[in-house]
């Protein structure tokens, strides 16, 4: 790859986000292009379009518009919203998991992961466009979410008794943004319920969060070795730091410190391509090093620096940006290597558009902190230095 652009903010506004609007938004598809070829950026025709990816890209393009990437970003976000509230909406008011390329429903049953990104999309689009009617749809989804006495929210369809933590994490993200866009409509209490879940059930004594739990939120070991993901450590960390800042919730900051410290201890002093899956001894489970844990480290380091100025996390953020462009993201084409095998060889030649959800917010947060790039007030932005 190469060096990071001299101005991350200018590159995002003028090249990266508009370039990806052109690649991913092809009117006629029941969603967005979900992957392109590494070599030339040509779209790979999708067999179906998922509501999860559609929601992620509505969020990314809404954020891009608010950041100044131009009107096409908002037009693309509106297209995604129209898909979510049109073809992806079932007659009972629920949402499909996926839509076939011909526009028919490929899978009618959305899960909690899908719903989290639909909520995030509705909140982000409302913040970027000023449209308030979409928030009524978010209220409807919120009213239907099933609170679990054991903590968090139940899946809408019966499961096999095991539970993943990261759908709760993405609900937490959506609840936070909705609380800022539509205060006093119940989202604050829902976000607090997720903090309760993390504090009482999810976080382990050493500061990590496992991936799988049973019906009572007890961690499930896989042969005595729990599954853990480094990317989720950093993702939980920045969300908890943000919640602490927006709600003056001291316990969220304390939990974030523990989760972030665990992740930093795994990677050590040198910032480069990161593994994701780790074992109980903090060793990589596999040689593959995906891009997305680096973006989450960047995001978490930016917020940790705000929480503890002078703690060295500004240098961690700068090192993460350098590693992203040196090993994964090509500034010239705007394409990225999604995952690396040993010796920095690409694990595959497909560029998934869903990663825009990780890349765009992390780099905007960095630009806001280090380039004073967030001038317009908007609930989408965490303007910590204002």
PDB file of C-alpha atoms in Angstrom, residues 200-370:
ATOM      1  CA  UNK A 200     -23.149  -7.632  35.358  1.00  0.00           C
ATOM      2  CA  UNK A 201     -22.858 -10.417  32.799  1.00  0.00           C
ATOM      3  CA  UNK A 202     -20.462  -9.953  29.895  1.00  0.00           C
ATOM      4  CA  UNK A 203     -17.159  -8.586  31.130  1.00  0.00           C
ATOM      5  CA  UNK A 204     -14.740 -11.162  32.462  1.00  0.00           C
ATOM      6  CA  UNK A 205     -12.411 -10.530  35.438  1.00  0.00           C
ATOM      7  CA  UNK A 206      -9.411  -9.947  33.154  1.00  0.00           C
ATOM      8  CA  UNK A 207     -11.299  -7.247  31.217  1.00  0.00           C
ATOM      9  CA  UNK A 208     -12.278  -9.180  28.098  1.00  0.00           C
ATOM     10  CA  UNK A 209     -15.640 -10.089  26.619  1.00  0.00           C
ATOM     11  CA  UNK A 210     -16.268 -13.558  25.216  1.00  0.00           C
ATOM     12  CA  UNK A 211     -18.257 -14.098  22.032  1.00  0.00           C
ATOM     13  CA  UNK A 212     -20.692 -16.864  23.085  1.00  0.00           C
ATOM     14  CA  UNK A 213     -22.945 -17.078  26.149  1.00  0.00           C
ATOM     15  CA  UNK A 214     -25.777 -19.287  27.299  1.00  0.00           C
ATOM     16  CA  UNK A 215     -29.364 -18.188  27.904  1.00  0.00           C
ATOM     17  CA  UNK A 216     -28.416 -16.664  31.275  1.00  0.00           C
ATOM     18  CA  UNK A 217     -25.409 -14.827  29.856  1.00  0.00           C
ATOM     19  CA  UNK A 218     -22.854 -17.212  31.289  1.00  0.00           C
ATOM     20  CA  UNK A 219     -19.811 -17.494  29.048  1.00  0.00           C
ATOM     21  CA  UNK A 220     -19.715 -20.683  26.974  1.00  0.00           C
ATOM     22  CA  UNK A 221     -16.263 -22.220  26.574  1.00  0.00           C
ATOM     23  CA  UNK A 222     -15.415 -24.058  23.389  1.00  0.00           C
ATOM     24  CA  UNK A 223     -13.582 -27.069  24.767  1.00  0.00           C
ATOM     25  CA  UNK A 224     -12.331 -25.051  27.705  1.00  0.00           C
ATOM     26  CA  UNK A 225     -11.114 -22.207  25.481  1.00  0.00           C
ATOM     27  CA  UNK A 226     -13.591 -19.333  25.027  1.00  0.00           C
ATOM     28  CA  UNK A 227     -13.846 -17.536  21.702  1.00  0.00           C
ATOM     29  CA  UNK A 228     -12.741 -13.913  21.870  1.00  0.00           C
ATOM     30  CA  UNK A 229     -12.287 -11.276  19.187  1.00  0.00           C
ATOM     31  CA  UNK A 230      -9.812  -8.435  19.424  1.00  0.00           C
ATOM     32  CA  UNK A 231     -11.881  -6.184  17.179  1.00  0.00           C
ATOM     33  CA  UNK A 232     -14.867  -6.436  19.487  1.00  0.00           C
ATOM     34  CA  UNK A 233     -12.689  -5.475  22.471  1.00  0.00           C
ATOM     35  CA  UNK A 234     -11.884  -2.144  20.848  1.00  0.00           C
ATOM     36  CA  UNK A 235     -15.395  -1.685  19.460  1.00  0.00           C
ATOM     37  CA  UNK A 236     -16.933  -2.113  22.908  1.00  0.00           C
ATOM     38  CA  UNK A 237     -14.273   0.214  24.326  1.00  0.00           C
ATOM     39  CA  UNK A 238     -15.054   3.202  22.124  1.00  0.00           C
ATOM     40  CA  UNK A 239     -18.804   2.738  22.495  1.00  0.00           C
ATOM     41  CA  UNK A 240     -18.471   2.673  26.281  1.00  0.00           C
ATOM     42  CA  UNK A 241     -16.197   5.735  26.229  1.00  0.00           C
ATOM     43  CA  UNK A 242     -18.741   7.563  24.075  1.00  0.00           C
ATOM     44  CA  UNK A 243     -21.589   6.586  26.382  1.00  0.00           C
ATOM     45  CA  UNK A 244     -19.595   7.862  29.346  1.00  0.00           C
ATOM     46  CA  UNK A 245     -19.081  11.187  27.591  1.00  0.00           C
ATOM     47  CA  UNK A 246     -22.657  11.662  26.388  1.00  0.00           C
ATOM     48  CA  UNK A 247     -24.401  10.506  29.559  1.00  0.00           C
ATOM     49  CA  UNK A 248     -21.862  11.383  32.281  1.00  0.00           C
ATOM     50  CA  UNK A 249     -21.847   7.672  33.147  1.00  0.00           C
ATOM     51  CA  UNK A 250     -18.668   7.085  35.175  1.00  0.00           C
ATOM     52  CA  UNK A 251     -19.118   3.314  35.321  1.00  0.00           C
ATOM     53  CA  UNK A 252     -19.120   3.123  31.506  1.00  0.00           C
ATOM     54  CA  UNK A 253     -15.730   4.859  31.409  1.00  0.00           C
ATOM     55  CA  UNK A 254     -14.345   2.480  34.028  1.00  0.00           C
ATOM     56  CA  UNK A 255     -15.513  -0.557  32.043  1.00  0.00           C
ATOM     57  CA  UNK A 256     -14.116   0.968  28.839  1.00  0.00           C
ATOM     58  CA  UNK A 257     -10.712   1.382  30.484  1.00  0.00           C
ATOM     59  CA  UNK A 258     -10.638  -2.316  31.395  1.00  0.00           C
ATOM     60  CA  UNK A 259     -11.782  -3.530  27.975  1.00  0.00           C
ATOM     61  CA  UNK A 260      -9.380  -1.220  26.130  1.00  0.00           C
ATOM     62  CA  UNK A 261      -6.449  -2.159  28.371  1.00  0.00           C
ATOM     63  CA  UNK A 262      -7.054  -5.863  27.707  1.00  0.00           C
ATOM     64  CA  UNK A 263      -6.968  -5.271  23.952  1.00  0.00           C
ATOM     65  CA  UNK A 264      -3.830  -3.143  24.097  1.00  0.00           C
ATOM     66  CA  UNK A 265      -2.096  -5.791  26.177  1.00  0.00           C
ATOM     67  CA  UNK A 266      -2.833  -8.350  23.445  1.00  0.00           C
ATOM     68  CA  UNK A 267      -1.241  -6.291  20.661  1.00  0.00           C
ATOM     69  CA  UNK A 268       1.768  -5.036  22.626  1.00  0.00           C
ATOM     70  CA  UNK A 269       3.824  -1.934  21.782  1.00  0.00           C
ATOM     71  CA  UNK A 270       4.011  -2.375  17.992  1.00  0.00           C
ATOM     72  CA  UNK A 271       0.960  -1.406  15.911  1.00  0.00           C
ATOM     73  CA  UNK A 272       0.627  -3.346  12.672  1.00  0.00           C
ATOM     74  CA  UNK A 273      -1.827  -5.752  11.039  1.00  0.00           C
ATOM     75  CA  UNK A 274      -3.841  -7.347  13.815  1.00  0.00           C
ATOM     76  CA  UNK A 275      -5.267 -10.802  14.358  1.00  0.00           C
ATOM     77  CA  UNK A 276      -8.885 -10.981  15.402  1.00  0.00           C
ATOM     78  CA  UNK A 277      -9.699 -14.302  17.064  1.00  0.00           C
ATOM     79  CA  UNK A 278      -7.603 -14.905  20.180  1.00  0.00           C
ATOM     80  CA  UNK A 279      -7.470 -17.739  22.706  1.00  0.00           C
ATOM     81  CA  UNK A 280      -7.417 -17.681  26.498  1.00  0.00           C
ATOM     82  CA  UNK A 281      -3.642 -17.065  26.444  1.00  0.00           C
ATOM     83  CA  UNK A 282      -4.167 -14.033  24.137  1.00  0.00           C
ATOM     84  CA  UNK A 283      -2.583 -15.838  21.191  1.00  0.00           C
ATOM     85  CA  UNK A 284      -4.003 -15.596  17.646  1.00  0.00           C
ATOM     86  CA  UNK A 285      -6.297 -18.451  16.696  1.00  0.00           C
ATOM     87  CA  UNK A 286      -5.418 -18.145  13.020  1.00  0.00           C
ATOM     88  CA  UNK A 287      -2.820 -16.330  10.860  1.00  0.00           C
ATOM     89  CA  UNK A 288      -5.375 -14.133   9.064  1.00  0.00           C
ATOM     90  CA  UNK A 289      -5.250 -10.439   9.990  1.00  0.00           C
ATOM     91  CA  UNK A 290      -8.397  -8.524   8.977  1.00  0.00           C
ATOM     92  CA  UNK A 291      -8.582  -4.772   8.427  1.00  0.00           C
ATOM     93  CA  UNK A 292     -11.506  -4.061  10.746  1.00  0.00           C
ATOM     94  CA  UNK A 293      -9.777  -4.620  14.132  1.00  0.00           C
ATOM     95  CA  UNK A 294      -7.293  -1.871  13.169  1.00  0.00           C
ATOM     96  CA  UNK A 295     -10.119   0.582  12.483  1.00  0.00           C
ATOM     97  CA  UNK A 296     -11.679  -0.234  15.853  1.00  0.00           C
ATOM     98  CA  UNK A 297      -8.317   0.223  17.592  1.00  0.00           C
ATOM     99  CA  UNK A 298      -8.080   3.633  15.902  1.00  0.00           C
ATOM    100  CA  UNK A 299     -11.570   4.597  17.051  1.00  0.00           C
ATOM    101  CA  UNK A 300     -10.958   3.406  20.612  1.00  0.00           C
ATOM    102  CA  UNK A 301      -7.563   5.144  20.853  1.00  0.00           C
ATOM    103  CA  UNK A 302      -9.085   8.476  19.787  1.00  0.00           C
ATOM    104  CA  UNK A 303     -11.696   8.283  22.535  1.00  0.00           C
ATOM    105  CA  UNK A 304      -9.249   6.961  25.128  1.00  0.00           C
ATOM    106  CA  UNK A 305      -7.031   9.971  24.476  1.00  0.00           C
ATOM    107  CA  UNK A 306      -9.971  12.238  25.225  1.00  0.00           C
ATOM    108  CA  UNK A 307     -10.768  10.311  28.388  1.00  0.00           C
ATOM    109  CA  UNK A 308      -7.129  10.345  29.567  1.00  0.00           C
ATOM    110  CA  UNK A 309      -5.221  13.193  27.868  1.00  0.00           C
ATOM    111  CA  UNK A 310      -1.500  12.619  27.651  1.00  0.00           C
ATOM    112  CA  UNK A 311      -1.769   8.868  28.148  1.00  0.00           C
ATOM    113  CA  UNK A 312      -0.085   8.045  24.852  1.00  0.00           C
ATOM    114  CA  UNK A 313      -3.226   7.039  22.982  1.00  0.00           C
ATOM    115  CA  UNK A 314      -2.839   9.834  20.422  1.00  0.00           C
ATOM    116  CA  UNK A 315       0.317   8.058  19.264  1.00  0.00           C
ATOM    117  CA  UNK A 316      -1.557   4.747  19.179  1.00  0.00           C
ATOM    118  CA  UNK A 317      -4.177   6.378  16.919  1.00  0.00           C
ATOM    119  CA  UNK A 318      -1.531   7.795  14.589  1.00  0.00           C
ATOM    120  CA  UNK A 319       0.220   4.427  14.422  1.00  0.00           C
ATOM    121  CA  UNK A 320      -3.087   2.716  13.641  1.00  0.00           C
ATOM    122  CA  UNK A 321      -3.772   5.125  10.759  1.00  0.00           C
ATOM    123  CA  UNK A 322      -0.273   4.524   9.392  1.00  0.00           C
ATOM    124  CA  UNK A 323      -0.781   0.748   9.603  1.00  0.00           C
ATOM    125  CA  UNK A 324      -4.185   0.914   7.902  1.00  0.00           C
ATOM    126  CA  UNK A 325      -2.741   2.646   4.841  1.00  0.00           C
ATOM    127  CA  UNK A 326       0.604   0.834   4.857  1.00  0.00           C
ATOM    128  CA  UNK A 327      -0.911  -2.653   4.883  1.00  0.00           C
ATOM    129  CA  UNK A 328      -4.582  -2.562   3.873  1.00  0.00           C
ATOM    130  CA  UNK A 329      -6.063   0.596   2.325  1.00  0.00           C
ATOM    131  CA  UNK A 330      -4.875   2.024  -0.994  1.00  0.00           C
ATOM    132  CA  UNK A 331      -5.372   5.790  -0.916  1.00  0.00           C
ATOM    133  CA  UNK A 332      -5.191   6.088  -4.705  1.00  0.00           C
ATOM    134  CA  UNK A 333      -7.958   3.642  -5.604  1.00  0.00           C
ATOM    135  CA  UNK A 334      -9.910   3.680  -2.338  1.00  0.00           C
ATOM    136  CA  UNK A 335      -9.859  -0.124  -2.327  1.00  0.00           C
ATOM    137  CA  UNK A 336      -8.568  -2.254   0.516  1.00  0.00           C
ATOM    138  CA  UNK A 337      -7.211  -5.685   1.282  1.00  0.00           C
ATOM    139  CA  UNK A 338      -9.856  -7.053   3.578  1.00  0.00           C
ATOM    140  CA  UNK A 339      -7.578  -9.588   5.278  1.00  0.00           C
ATOM    141  CA  UNK A 340      -3.916 -10.553   5.146  1.00  0.00           C
ATOM    142  CA  UNK A 341      -2.340 -13.981   5.389  1.00  0.00           C
ATOM    143  CA  UNK A 342       1.258 -14.584   6.389  1.00  0.00           C
ATOM    144  CA  UNK A 343       3.851 -12.315   4.728  1.00  0.00           C
ATOM    145  CA  UNK A 344       1.167  -9.735   4.002  1.00  0.00           C
ATOM    146  CA  UNK A 345      -0.350 -11.750   1.157  1.00  0.00           C
ATOM    147  CA  UNK A 346      -4.056 -10.991   0.602  1.00  0.00           C
ATOM    148  CA  UNK A 347      -6.330 -13.712   1.930  1.00  0.00           C
ATOM    149  CA  UNK A 348      -8.691 -13.028  -0.979  1.00  0.00           C
ATOM    150  CA  UNK A 349      -9.269 -10.539  -3.800  1.00  0.00           C
ATOM    151  CA  UNK A 350     -12.744  -9.396  -2.807  1.00  0.00           C
ATOM    152  CA  UNK A 351     -13.409  -5.973  -1.271  1.00  0.00           C
ATOM    153  CA  UNK A 352     -16.607  -6.047   0.841  1.00  0.00           C
ATOM    154  CA  UNK A 353     -18.484  -2.760   0.986  1.00  0.00           C
ATOM    155  CA  UNK A 354     -19.757  -3.542   4.499  1.00  0.00           C
ATOM    156  CA  UNK A 355     -16.326  -2.458   5.811  1.00  0.00           C
ATOM    157  CA  UNK A 356     -17.258   1.164   5.056  1.00  0.00           C
ATOM    158  CA  UNK A 357     -19.147   0.974   8.347  1.00  0.00           C
ATOM    159  CA  UNK A 358     -15.797   0.486  10.123  1.00  0.00           C
ATOM    160  CA  UNK A 359     -13.546   2.682   7.971  1.00  0.00           C
ATOM    161  CA  UNK A 360     -15.586   5.882   7.567  1.00  0.00           C
ATOM    162  CA  UNK A 361     -16.487   6.571  11.232  1.00  0.00           C
ATOM    163  CA  UNK A 362     -12.990   5.701  12.496  1.00  0.00           C
ATOM    164  CA  UNK A 363     -11.221   7.983  10.028  1.00  0.00           C
ATOM    165  CA  UNK A 364     -13.741  10.793  10.575  1.00  0.00           C
ATOM    166  CA  UNK A 365     -13.167  10.519  14.320  1.00  0.00           C
ATOM    167  CA  UNK A 366      -9.402  10.704  13.754  1.00  0.00           C
ATOM    168  CA  UNK A 367      -9.798  13.706  11.429  1.00  0.00           C
ATOM    169  CA  UNK A 368     -11.980  15.428  14.015  1.00  0.00           C
ATOM    170  CA  UNK A 369      -9.380  14.909  16.727  1.00  0.00           C
ATOM    171  CA  UNK A 370      -6.194  15.537  14.756  1.00  0.00           C
TER     172      UNK A 370
END
